[in-house]
Short mmCIF file of C-alpha atoms in Angstrom, two decimals:
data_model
loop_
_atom_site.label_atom_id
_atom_site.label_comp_id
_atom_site.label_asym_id
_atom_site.label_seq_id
_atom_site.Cartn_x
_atom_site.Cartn_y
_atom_site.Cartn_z
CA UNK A 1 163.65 -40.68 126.07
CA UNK A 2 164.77 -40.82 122.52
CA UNK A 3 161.68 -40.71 119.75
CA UNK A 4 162.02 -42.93 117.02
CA UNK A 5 162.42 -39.90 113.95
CA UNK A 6 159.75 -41.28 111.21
CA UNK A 7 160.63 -40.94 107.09
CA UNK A 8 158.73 -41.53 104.32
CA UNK A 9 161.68 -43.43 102.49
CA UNK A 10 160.53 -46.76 101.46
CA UNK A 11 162.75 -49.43 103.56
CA UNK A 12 163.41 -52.67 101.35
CA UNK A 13 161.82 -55.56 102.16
CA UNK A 14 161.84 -59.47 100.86
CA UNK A 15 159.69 -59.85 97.90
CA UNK A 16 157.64 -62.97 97.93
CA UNK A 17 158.66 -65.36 95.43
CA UNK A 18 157.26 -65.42 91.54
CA UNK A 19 155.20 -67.94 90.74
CA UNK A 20 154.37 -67.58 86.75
CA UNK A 21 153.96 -70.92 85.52
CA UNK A 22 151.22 -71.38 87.93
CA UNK A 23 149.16 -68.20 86.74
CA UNK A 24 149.30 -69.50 83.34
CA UNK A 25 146.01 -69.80 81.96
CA UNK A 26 145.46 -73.52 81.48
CA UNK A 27 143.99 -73.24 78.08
CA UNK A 28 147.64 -71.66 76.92
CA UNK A 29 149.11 -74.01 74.35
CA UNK A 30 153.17 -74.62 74.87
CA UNK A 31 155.02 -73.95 71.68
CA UNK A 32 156.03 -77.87 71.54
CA UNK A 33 152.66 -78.84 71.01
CA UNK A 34 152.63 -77.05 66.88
CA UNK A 35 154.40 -77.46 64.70
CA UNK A 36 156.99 -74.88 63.58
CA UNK A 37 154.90 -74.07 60.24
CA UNK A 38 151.74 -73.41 62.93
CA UNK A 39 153.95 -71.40 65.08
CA UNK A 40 155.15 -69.20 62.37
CA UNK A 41 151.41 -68.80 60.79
CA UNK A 42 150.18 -67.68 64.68
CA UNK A 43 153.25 -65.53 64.72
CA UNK A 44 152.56 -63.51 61.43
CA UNK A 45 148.65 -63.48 62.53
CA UNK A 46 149.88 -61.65 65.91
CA UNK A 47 152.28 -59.11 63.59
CA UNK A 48 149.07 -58.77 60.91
CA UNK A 49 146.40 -57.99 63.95
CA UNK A 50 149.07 -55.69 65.31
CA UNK A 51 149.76 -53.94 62.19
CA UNK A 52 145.71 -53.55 61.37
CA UNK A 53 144.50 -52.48 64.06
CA UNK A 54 147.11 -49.32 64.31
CA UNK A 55 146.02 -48.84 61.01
CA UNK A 56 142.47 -48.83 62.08
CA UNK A 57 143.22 -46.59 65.18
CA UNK A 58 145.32 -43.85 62.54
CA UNK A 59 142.18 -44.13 59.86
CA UNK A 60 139.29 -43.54 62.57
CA UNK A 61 141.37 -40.51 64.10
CA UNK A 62 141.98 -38.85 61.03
CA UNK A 63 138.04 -39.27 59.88
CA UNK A 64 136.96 -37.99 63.19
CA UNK A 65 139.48 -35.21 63.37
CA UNK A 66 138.30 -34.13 59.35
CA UNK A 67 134.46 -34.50 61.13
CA UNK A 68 135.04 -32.08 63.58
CA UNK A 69 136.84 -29.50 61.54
CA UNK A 70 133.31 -28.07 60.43
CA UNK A 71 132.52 -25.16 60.84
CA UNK A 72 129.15 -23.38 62.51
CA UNK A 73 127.50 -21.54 64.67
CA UNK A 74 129.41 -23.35 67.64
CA UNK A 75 129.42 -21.84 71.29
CA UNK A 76 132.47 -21.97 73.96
CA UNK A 77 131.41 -25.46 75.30
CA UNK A 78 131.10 -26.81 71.96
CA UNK A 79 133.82 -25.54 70.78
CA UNK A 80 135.87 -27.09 74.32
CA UNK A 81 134.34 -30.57 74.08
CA UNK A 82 135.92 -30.50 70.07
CA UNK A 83 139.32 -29.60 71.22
CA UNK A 84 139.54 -32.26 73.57
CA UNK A 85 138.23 -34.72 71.53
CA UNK A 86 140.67 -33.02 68.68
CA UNK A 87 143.05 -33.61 71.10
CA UNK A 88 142.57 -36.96 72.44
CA UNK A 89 142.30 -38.46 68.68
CA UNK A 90 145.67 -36.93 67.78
CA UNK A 91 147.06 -38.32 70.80
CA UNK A 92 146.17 -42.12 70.20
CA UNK A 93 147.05 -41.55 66.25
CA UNK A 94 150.34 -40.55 67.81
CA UNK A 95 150.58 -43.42 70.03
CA UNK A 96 149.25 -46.04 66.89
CA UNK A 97 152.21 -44.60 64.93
CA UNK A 98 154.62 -45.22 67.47
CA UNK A 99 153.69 -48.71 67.43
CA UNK A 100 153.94 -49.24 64.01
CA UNK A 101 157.36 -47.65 63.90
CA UNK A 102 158.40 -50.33 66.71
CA UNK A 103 157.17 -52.82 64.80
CA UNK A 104 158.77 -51.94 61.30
CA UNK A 105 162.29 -51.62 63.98
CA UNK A 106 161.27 -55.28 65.34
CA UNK A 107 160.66 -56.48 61.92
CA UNK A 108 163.63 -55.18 60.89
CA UNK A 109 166.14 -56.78 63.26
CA UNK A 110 164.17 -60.11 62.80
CA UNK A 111 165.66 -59.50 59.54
CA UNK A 112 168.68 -58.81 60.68
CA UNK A 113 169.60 -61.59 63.34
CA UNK A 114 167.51 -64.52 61.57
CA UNK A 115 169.01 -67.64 59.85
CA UNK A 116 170.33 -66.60 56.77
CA UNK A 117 171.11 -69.90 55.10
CA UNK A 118 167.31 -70.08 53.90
CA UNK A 119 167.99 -66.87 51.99
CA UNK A 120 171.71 -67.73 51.28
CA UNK A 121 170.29 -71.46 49.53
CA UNK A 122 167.99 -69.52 47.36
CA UNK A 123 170.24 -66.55 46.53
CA UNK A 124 172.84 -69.50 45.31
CA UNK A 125 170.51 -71.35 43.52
CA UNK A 126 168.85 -68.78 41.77
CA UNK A 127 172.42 -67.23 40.81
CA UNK A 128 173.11 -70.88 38.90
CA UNK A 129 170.06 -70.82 37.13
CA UNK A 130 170.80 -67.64 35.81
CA UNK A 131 174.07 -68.53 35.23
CA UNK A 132 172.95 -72.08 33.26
CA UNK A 133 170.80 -69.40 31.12
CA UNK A 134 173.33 -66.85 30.33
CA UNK A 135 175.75 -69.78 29.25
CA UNK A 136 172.66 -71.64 27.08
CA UNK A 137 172.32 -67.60 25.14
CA UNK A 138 175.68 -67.40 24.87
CA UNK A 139 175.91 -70.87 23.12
CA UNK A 140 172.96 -69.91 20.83
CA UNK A 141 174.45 -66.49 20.47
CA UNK A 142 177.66 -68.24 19.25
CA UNK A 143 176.12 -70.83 16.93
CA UNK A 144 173.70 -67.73 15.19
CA UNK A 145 176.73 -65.68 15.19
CA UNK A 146 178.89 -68.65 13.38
CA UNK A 147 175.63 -69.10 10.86
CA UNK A 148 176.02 -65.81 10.12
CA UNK A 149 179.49 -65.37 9.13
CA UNK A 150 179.88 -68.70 7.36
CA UNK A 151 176.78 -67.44 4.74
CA UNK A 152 178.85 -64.97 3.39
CA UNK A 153 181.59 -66.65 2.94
CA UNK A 154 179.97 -69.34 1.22
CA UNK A 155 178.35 -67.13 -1.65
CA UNK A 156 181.58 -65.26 -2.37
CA UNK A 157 183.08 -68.79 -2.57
CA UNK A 158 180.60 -70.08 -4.90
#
């Protein structure tokens, strides 16, 4: 009689079928129902809260790491329990400073692939008001300049 020969390689079965919209919480709000100036506000509140609280997580860590540098009479459990805690600090200061280097790269290709014609409209704009100006100075600049040489002229005539 043949045995059936047993593994412990996981055999693929069917998954059952997602159902997400269903375990949405019903309070959620869909992004139709705000406006786009609400959506953006909620957005940057999200990126501020973000950015804070790694901030908060890097400030704490290095106060409590400074804290435990002291130094005393301190024996081997002591001086264990520090170390780990040493440890543990330096590890979430590592891991808040990872965030906020994913979020400076996140913020940066928002930059990157967003709309440019906001940015383009104003760059243009601003570019003819300058240019207006620098035309207007170089009028007065002119008319001073014409002043100028036209006094001199006139008393060595007279």
């Amino acid at each position: 009689m043949a045995e059936i020969h047993q593994t412990d390689v996981s055999r693929p079965s069917a998954l059952p079928t997602a159902n997400l919209l269903l375990q949405r919480a019903p309070s959620a709000h869909h992004p139709t129902d705000q406006t786009s100036l609400d959506y953006l506000n909620a957005v940057e509140k999200e990126w501020n809260d973000r950015v804070d609280a790694d901030i908060e997580v890097l400030v704490e860590g290095m106060v409590e790491l400074v804290n435990l540098a002291s130094i005393g009479n301190k024996d081997k459990f002591v001086v264990a329990q520090e170390a780990f805690i040493a440890q543990s600090r330096a590890e979430s200061m590592v891991r808040a400073a990872n965030s906020l280097l994913s979020i400076v790269h996140s913020l940066k290709l928002l930059l990157l692939l967003s709309d440019e014609g906001h940015i383009t409209t104003n760059r243009d704009q601003k570019m003819k008001e300058i240019q207006e100006e620098r035309a207007q100075i170089k009028q007065q600049v002119a008319e001073l300049l014409d002043e100028l040489l036209k006094k001199p002229r006139d008393a060595t005539q007279s």
